[in-house]
Coordinates of C-alpha atoms and ligand atoms in Angstrom, one line a residue:
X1 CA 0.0 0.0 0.0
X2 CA 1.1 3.1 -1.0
X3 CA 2.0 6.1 2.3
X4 CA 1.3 9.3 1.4
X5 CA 2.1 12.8 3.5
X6 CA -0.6 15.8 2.9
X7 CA 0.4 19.2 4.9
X8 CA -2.6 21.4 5.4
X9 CA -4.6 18.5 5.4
X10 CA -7.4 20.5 7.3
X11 CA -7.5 23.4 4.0
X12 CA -10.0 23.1 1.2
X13 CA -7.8 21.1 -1.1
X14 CA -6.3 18.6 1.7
X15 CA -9.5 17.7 2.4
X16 CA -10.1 17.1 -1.2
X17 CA -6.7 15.5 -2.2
X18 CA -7.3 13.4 1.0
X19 CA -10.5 11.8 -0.1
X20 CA -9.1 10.9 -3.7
X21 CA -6.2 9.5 -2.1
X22 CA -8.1 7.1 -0.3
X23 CA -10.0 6.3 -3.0
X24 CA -6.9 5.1 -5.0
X25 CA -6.2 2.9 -2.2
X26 CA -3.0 5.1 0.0
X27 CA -3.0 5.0 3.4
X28 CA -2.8 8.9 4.1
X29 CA -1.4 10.8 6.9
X30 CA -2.0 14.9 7.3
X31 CA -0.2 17.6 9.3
X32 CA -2.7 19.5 11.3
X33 CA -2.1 22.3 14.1
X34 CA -3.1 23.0 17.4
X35 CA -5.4 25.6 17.2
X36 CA -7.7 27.0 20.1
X37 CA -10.8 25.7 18.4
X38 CA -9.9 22.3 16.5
X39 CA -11.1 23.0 12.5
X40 CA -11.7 18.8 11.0
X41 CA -14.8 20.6 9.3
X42 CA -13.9 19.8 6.1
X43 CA -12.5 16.4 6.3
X44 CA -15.9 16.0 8.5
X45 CA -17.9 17.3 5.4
X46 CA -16.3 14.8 3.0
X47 CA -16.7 11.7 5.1
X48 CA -12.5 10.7 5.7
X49 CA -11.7 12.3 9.0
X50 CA -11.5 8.7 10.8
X51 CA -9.9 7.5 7.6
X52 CA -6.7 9.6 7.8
X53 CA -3.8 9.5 10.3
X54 CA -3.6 13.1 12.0
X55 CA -0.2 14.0 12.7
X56 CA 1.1 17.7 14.4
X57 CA 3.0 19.8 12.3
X58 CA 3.6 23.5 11.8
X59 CA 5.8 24.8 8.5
X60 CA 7.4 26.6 11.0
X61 CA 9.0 23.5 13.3
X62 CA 11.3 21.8 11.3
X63 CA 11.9 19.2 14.1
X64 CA 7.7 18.2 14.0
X65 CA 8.6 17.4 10.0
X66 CA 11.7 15.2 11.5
X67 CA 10.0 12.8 13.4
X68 CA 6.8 12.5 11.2
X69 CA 9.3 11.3 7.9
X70 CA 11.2 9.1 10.3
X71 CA 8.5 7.4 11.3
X72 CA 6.3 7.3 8.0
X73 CA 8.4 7.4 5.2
X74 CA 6.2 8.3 2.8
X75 CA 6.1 7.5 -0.9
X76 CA 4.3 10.7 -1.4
X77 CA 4.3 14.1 0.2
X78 CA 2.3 16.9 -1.1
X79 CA 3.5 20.2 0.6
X80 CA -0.2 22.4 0.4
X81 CA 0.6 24.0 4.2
X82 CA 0.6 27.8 3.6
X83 CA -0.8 31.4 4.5
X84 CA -2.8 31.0 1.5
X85 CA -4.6 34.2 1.9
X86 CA -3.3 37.1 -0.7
X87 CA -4.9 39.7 1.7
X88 CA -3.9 38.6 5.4
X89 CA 0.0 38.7 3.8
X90 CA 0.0 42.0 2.9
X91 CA -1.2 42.7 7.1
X92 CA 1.2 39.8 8.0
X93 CA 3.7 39.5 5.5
X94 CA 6.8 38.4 7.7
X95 CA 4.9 35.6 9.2
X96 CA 4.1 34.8 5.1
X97 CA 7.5 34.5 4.7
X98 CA 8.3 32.1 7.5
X99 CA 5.2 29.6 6.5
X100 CA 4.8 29.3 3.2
X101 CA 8.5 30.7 1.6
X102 CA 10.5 29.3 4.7
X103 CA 8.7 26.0 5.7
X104 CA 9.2 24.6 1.6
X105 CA 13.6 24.1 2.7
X106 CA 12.6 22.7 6.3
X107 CA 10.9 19.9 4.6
X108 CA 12.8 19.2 2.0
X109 CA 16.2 18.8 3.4
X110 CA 14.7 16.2 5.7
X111 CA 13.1 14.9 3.1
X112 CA 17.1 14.7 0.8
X113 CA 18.5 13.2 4.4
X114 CA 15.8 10.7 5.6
X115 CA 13.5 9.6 2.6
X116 CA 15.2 10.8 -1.1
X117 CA 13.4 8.4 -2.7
X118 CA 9.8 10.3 -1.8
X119 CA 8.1 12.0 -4.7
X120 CA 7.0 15.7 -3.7
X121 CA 5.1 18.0 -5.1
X122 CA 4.5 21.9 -4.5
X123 CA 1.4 23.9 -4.1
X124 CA 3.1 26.7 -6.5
X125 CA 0.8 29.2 -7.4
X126 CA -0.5 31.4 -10.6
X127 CA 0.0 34.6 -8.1
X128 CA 3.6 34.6 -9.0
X129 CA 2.6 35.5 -12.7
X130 CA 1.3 38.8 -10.7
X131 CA 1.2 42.0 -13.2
X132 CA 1.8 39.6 -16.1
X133 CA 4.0 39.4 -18.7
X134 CA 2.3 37.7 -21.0
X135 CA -1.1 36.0 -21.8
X136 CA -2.1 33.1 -21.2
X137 CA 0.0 32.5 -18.7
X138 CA 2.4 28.9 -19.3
X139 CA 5.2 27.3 -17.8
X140 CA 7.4 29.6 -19.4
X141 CA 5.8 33.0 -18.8
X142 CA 8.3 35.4 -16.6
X143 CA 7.2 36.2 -12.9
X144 CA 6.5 38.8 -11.5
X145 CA 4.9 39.0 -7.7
X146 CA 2.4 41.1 -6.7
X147 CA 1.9 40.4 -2.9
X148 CA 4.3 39.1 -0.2
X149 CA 2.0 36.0 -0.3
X150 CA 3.5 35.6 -4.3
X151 CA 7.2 36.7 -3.5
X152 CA 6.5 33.8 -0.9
X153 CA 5.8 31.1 -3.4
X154 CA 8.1 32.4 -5.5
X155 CA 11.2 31.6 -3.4
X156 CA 9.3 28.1 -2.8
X157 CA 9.0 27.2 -6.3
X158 CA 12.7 28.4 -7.2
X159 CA 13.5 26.4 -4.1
X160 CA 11.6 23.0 -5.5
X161 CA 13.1 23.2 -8.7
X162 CA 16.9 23.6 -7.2
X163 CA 16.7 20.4 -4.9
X164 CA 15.7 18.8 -8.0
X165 CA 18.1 19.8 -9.8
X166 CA 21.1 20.1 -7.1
X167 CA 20.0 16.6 -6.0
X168 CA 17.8 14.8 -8.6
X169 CA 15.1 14.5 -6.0
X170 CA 11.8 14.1 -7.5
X171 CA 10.1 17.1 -6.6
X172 CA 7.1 18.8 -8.9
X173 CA 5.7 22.6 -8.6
X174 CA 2.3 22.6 -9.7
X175 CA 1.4 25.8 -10.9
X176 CA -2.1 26.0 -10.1
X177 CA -4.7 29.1 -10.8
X178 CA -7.5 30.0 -8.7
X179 CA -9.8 26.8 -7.6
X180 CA -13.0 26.8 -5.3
X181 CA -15.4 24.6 -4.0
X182 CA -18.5 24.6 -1.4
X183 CA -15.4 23.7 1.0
X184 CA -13.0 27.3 -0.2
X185 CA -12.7 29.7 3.3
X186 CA -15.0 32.7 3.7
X187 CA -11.6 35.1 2.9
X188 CA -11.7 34.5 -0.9
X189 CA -14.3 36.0 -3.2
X190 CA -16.1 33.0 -4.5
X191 CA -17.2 32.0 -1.4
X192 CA -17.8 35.3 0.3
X193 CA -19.8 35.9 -2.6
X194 CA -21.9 32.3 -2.7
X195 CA -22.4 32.3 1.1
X196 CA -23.7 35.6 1.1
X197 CA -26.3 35.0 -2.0
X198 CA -27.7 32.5 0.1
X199 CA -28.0 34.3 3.6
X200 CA -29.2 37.1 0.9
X201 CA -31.9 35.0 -0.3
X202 CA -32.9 33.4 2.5
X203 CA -33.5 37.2 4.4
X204 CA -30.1 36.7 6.8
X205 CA -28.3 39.2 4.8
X206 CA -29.1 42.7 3.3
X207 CA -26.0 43.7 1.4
X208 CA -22.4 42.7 0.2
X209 CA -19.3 44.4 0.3
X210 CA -16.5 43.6 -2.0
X211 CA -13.4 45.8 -3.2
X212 CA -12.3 45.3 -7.2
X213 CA -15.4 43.7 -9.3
X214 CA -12.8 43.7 -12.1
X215 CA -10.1 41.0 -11.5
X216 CA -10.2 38.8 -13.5
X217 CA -9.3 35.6 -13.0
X218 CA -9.5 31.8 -14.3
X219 CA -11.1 29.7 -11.6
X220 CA -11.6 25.7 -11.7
X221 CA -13.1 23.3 -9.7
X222 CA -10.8 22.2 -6.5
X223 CA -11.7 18.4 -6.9
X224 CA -10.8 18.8 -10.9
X225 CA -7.6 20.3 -9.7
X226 CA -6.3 17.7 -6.4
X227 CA -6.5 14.8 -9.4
X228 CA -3.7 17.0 -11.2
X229 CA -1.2 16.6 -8.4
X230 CA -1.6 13.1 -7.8
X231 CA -1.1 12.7 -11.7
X232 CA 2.4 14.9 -11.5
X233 CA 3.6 12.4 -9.1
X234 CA 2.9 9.7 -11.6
X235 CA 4.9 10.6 -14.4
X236 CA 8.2 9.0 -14.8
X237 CA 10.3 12.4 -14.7
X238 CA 9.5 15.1 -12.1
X239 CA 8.5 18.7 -13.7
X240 CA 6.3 21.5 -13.3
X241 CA 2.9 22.2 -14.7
X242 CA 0.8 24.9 -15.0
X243 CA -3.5 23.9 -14.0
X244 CA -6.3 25.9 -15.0
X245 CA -9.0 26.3 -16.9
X246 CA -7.8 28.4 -19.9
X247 CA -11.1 30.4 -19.0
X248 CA -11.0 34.3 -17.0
X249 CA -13.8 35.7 -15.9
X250 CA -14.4 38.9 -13.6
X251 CA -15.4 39.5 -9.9
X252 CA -18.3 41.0 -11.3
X253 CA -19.1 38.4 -13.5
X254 CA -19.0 35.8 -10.3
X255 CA -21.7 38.0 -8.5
X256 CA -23.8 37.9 -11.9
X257 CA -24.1 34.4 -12.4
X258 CA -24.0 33.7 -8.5
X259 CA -27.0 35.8 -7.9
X260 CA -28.9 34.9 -10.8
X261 CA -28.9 31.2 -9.8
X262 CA -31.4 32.7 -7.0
X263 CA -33.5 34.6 -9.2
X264 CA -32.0 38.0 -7.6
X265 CA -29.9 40.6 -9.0
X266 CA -26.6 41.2 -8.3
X267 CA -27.0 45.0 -8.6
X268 CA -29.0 45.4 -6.2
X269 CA -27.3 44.0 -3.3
X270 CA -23.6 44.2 -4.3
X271 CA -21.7 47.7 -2.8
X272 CA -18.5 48.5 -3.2
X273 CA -16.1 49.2 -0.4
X274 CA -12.5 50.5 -0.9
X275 CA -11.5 48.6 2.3
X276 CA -11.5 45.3 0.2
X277 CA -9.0 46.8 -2.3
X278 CA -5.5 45.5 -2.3
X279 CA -2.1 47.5 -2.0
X280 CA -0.8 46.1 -4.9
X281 CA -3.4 44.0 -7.2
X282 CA -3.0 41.1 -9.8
X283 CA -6.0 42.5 -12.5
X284 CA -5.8 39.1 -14.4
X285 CA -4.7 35.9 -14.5
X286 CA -5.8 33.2 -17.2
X287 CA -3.9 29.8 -17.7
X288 CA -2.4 27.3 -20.6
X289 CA -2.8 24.2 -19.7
X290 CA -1.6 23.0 -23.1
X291 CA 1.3 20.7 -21.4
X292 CA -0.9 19.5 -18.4
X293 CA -3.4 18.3 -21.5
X294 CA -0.6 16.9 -23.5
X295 CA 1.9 15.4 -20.5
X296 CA -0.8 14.5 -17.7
X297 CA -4.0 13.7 -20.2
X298 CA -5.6 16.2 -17.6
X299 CA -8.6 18.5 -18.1
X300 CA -10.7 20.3 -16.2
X301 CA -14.3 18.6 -16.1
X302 CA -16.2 21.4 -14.5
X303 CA -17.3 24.6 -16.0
X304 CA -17.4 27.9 -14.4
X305 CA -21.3 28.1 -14.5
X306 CA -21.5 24.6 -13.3
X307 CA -19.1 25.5 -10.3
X308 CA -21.0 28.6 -9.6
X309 CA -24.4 26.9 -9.1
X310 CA -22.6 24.2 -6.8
X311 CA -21.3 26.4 -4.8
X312 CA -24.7 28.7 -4.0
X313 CA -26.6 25.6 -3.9
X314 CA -24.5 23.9 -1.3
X315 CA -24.5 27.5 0.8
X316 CA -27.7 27.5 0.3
X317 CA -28.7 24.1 1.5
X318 CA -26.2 24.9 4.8
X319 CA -28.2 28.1 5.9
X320 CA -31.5 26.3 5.0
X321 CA -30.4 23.1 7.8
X322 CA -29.1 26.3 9.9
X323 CA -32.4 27.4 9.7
X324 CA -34.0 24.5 10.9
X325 CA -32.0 24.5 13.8
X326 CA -29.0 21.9 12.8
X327 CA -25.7 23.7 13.3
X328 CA -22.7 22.4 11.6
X329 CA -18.9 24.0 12.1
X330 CA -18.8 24.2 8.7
X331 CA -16.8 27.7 8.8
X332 CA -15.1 30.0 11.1
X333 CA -16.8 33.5 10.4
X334 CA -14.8 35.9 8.8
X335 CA -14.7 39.1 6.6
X336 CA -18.6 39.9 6.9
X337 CA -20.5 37.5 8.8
X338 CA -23.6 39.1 11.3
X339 CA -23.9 42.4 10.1
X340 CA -19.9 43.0 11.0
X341 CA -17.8 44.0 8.6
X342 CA -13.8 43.3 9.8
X343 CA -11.4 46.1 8.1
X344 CA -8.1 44.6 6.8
X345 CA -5.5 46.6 8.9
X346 CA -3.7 48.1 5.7
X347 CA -6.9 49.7 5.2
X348 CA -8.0 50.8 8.9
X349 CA -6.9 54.8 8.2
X350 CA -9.3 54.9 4.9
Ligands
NAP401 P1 -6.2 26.6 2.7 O1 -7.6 26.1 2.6 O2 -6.0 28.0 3.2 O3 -5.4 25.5 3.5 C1 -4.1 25.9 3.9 C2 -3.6 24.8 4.9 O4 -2.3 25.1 5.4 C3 -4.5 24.6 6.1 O5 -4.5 23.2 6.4 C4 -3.7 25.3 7.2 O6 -4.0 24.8 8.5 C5 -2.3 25.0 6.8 N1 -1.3 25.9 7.4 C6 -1.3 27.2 7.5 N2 -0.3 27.7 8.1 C7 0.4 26.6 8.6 C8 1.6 26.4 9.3 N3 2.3 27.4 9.8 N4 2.1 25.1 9.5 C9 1.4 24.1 9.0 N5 0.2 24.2 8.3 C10 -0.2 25.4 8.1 O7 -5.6 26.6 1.2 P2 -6.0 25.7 -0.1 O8 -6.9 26.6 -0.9 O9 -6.4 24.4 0.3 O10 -4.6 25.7 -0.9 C11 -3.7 24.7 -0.7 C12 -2.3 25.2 -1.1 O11 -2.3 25.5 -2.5 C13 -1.8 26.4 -0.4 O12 -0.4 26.3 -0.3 C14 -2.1 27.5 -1.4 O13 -1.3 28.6 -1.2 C15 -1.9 26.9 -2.7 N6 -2.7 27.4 -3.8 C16 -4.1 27.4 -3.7 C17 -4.8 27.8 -4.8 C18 -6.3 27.9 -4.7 O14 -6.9 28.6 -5.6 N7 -7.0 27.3 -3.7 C19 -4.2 28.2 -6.0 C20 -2.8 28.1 -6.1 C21 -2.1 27.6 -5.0 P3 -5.2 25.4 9.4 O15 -6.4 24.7 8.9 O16 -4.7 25.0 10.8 O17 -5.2 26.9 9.2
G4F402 O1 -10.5 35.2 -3.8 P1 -9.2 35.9 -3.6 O2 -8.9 36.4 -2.3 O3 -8.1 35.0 -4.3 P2 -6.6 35.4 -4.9 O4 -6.1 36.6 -4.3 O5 -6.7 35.3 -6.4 O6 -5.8 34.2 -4.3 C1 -6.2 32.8 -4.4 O7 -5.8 32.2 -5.6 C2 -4.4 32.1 -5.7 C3 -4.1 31.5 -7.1 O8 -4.1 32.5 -8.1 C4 -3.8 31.3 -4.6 F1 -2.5 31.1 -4.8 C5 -4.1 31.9 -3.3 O9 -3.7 31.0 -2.3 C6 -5.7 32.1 -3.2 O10 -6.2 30.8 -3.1 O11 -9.3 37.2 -4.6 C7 -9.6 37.1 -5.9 C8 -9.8 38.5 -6.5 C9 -8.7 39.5 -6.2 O12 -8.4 40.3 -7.3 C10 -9.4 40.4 -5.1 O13 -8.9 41.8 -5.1 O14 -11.0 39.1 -6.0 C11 -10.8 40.4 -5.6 N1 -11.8 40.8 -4.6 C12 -12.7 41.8 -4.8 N2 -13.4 41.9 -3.6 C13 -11.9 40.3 -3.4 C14 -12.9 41.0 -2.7 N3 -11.2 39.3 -2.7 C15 -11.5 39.0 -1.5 N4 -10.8 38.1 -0.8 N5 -12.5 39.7 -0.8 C16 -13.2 40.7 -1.4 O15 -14.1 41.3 -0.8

């Protein structure tokens, strides 16, 4: 049977990477951390928390990553631990550094010393194409970061291809553009957006505040997207891949479609408020995945209208069991939740 290591097992694609794991058969292990109120929700949600082996780890303990490849040796690790949120690293951008550009070494130096025969792969991102250079964006497209979240993943990714190359480990970036789900945090637009339609339609909520309707960007479906990692791991040589949809579509755009799938519209709820605009912004990203197509034989299955309508239907169907008096810790509030509106500290002097 094959072992495989997920860190960030607990995010919105660990969960989902988790749960085709198993389904192929691995016996998986995940890094969680000790937080003051535990977060399984979405390994709750999709049925595989008692099929996974929880282990503690933080990307900033290199010693926790020690013991857990001593004792498991993994075939597999997928490295998906990060501060994943563009916005909370411009606030804390230092801290960004230490998780998700700082934590990619720690584990792969234990990983050259104890278990060099592992195959990894690396949650790179399409943030690090930033104020692009060229579109679509490919493997070959220049970076250029627009965040200390992207500067972040940059150093990772340049970090993933040198112990590869420095010490023919088999380690894979995969460049991956925006993907959702009914499972995404409240922080990104998509599901601020979807969870609000709902509490919108069902009277909870009266308005919705967002900062730059035009970014564009080229969002997927997360489960379309965890199948592409596995499948980097599978190839016989180790390289790096860029997975989208080929697709962009705006902010504004998103609130369109996601509002008419309740028969409102989104001009009549949706305000804008300069506290949700960025220092620095990325105004469009939109992906080749010519060489994931031709390499990988992987597509994307799910269209953008089709992962719209999920995701309102599923927030929908949450508030309608909330309703009813179930309650579920299916989220941590965030952002705009109860009538409060939470400022992002860059912005607090606007
Ligand atoms: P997510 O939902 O925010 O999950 C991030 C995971 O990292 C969580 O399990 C989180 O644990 C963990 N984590 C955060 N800080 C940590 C630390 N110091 N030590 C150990 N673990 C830590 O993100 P996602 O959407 O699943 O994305 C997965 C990865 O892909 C991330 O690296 C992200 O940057 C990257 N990525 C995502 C997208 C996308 O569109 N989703 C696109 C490109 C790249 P807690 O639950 O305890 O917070
Ligand atoms: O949903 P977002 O916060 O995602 P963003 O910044 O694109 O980052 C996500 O995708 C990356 C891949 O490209 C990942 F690497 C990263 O980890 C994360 O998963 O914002 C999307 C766009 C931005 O242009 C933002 O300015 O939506 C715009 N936006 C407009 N109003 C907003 C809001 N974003 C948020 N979060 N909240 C708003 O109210």
């Amino acid at each position: 049977m094959k072992v495989a290591l997920i860190t960030g097992i607990t995010g919105q694609d660990g969960a989902y990477l988790a749960k085709f794991l198993l389904s192929k058969g691995y016996k998986v292990y995940g890094t969680y951390r000790r937080l003051s109120t535990p977060n399984f929700w979405r390994l709750q949600a999709l049925g595989v928390l008692d099929k996974v082996e929880l282990v503690s780890f933080d990307l900033i303990d290199q010693s926790s990553m020690l013991n857990i490849l001593k004792k498991i040796k993994p075939d597999e690790i997928y490295n998906l631990a990060a501060q994943s949120f563009v916005g909370a690293s411009f606030e804390q951008p230092v801290s960004t550094a230490e998780i998700t550009a700082l934590g990619l070494p720690r584990i792969l130096d234990v990983m050259r010393i104890l278990c060099p025969q592992a195959k990894f792969y690396q949650a790179s991102s399409s943030e690090m194409f930033g104020k692009v250079q060229q579109i679509p964006q490919n493997e070959k497209t220049p970076f250029y970061p627009r965040s200390p979240y992207a500067a972040a993943k940059l150093y990772a990714h340049w970090v993933t291809i040198n112990y590869r190359e420095a010490y023919n480990l088999f380690t894979c970036s995969g460049i991956l553009f925006n993907h959702e789900s009914p499972l995404r945090g409240l922080e990104f637009v998509t599901r601020k957006i979807t969870n609000a339609v709902a509490r919108i339609k069902l009277g909870l909520q009266k308005e919705l505040l967002l900062g730059n309707l035009d970014a564009k960007r080229d969002w997927g479906y997360a489960p379309d997207f965890v199948e592409a990692m596995w499948l980097m791991l599978q190839q016989e040589h180790p390289d790096d891949f860029v997975i989208a949809t080929g697709e962009t579509h705006t902010v504004r755009e998103f609130c369109e479609v996601a509002f008419q799938e309740v028969g409102l519209h989104y001009n009549d709820y949706v305000k804008v408020d300069e506290r949700f605009f960025r220092p620095s912004e990325v105004d469009l990203l939109v992906g080749d995945p010519a060489q994931a197509k031709q390499k990988l034989n992987w597509k994307p299955k799910t269209t953008f209208k089709e992962l719209v309508k999920i995701m309102v239907q599923e927030d929908l169907n949450r508030w309608q069991r909330f309703q009813k008096g179930e309650h579920f810790p299916w989220d941590a509030p965030y952002d705009y939740v109860f009538g409060k509106t939470i400022s992002p500290t860059y912005q607090l002097d606007r």
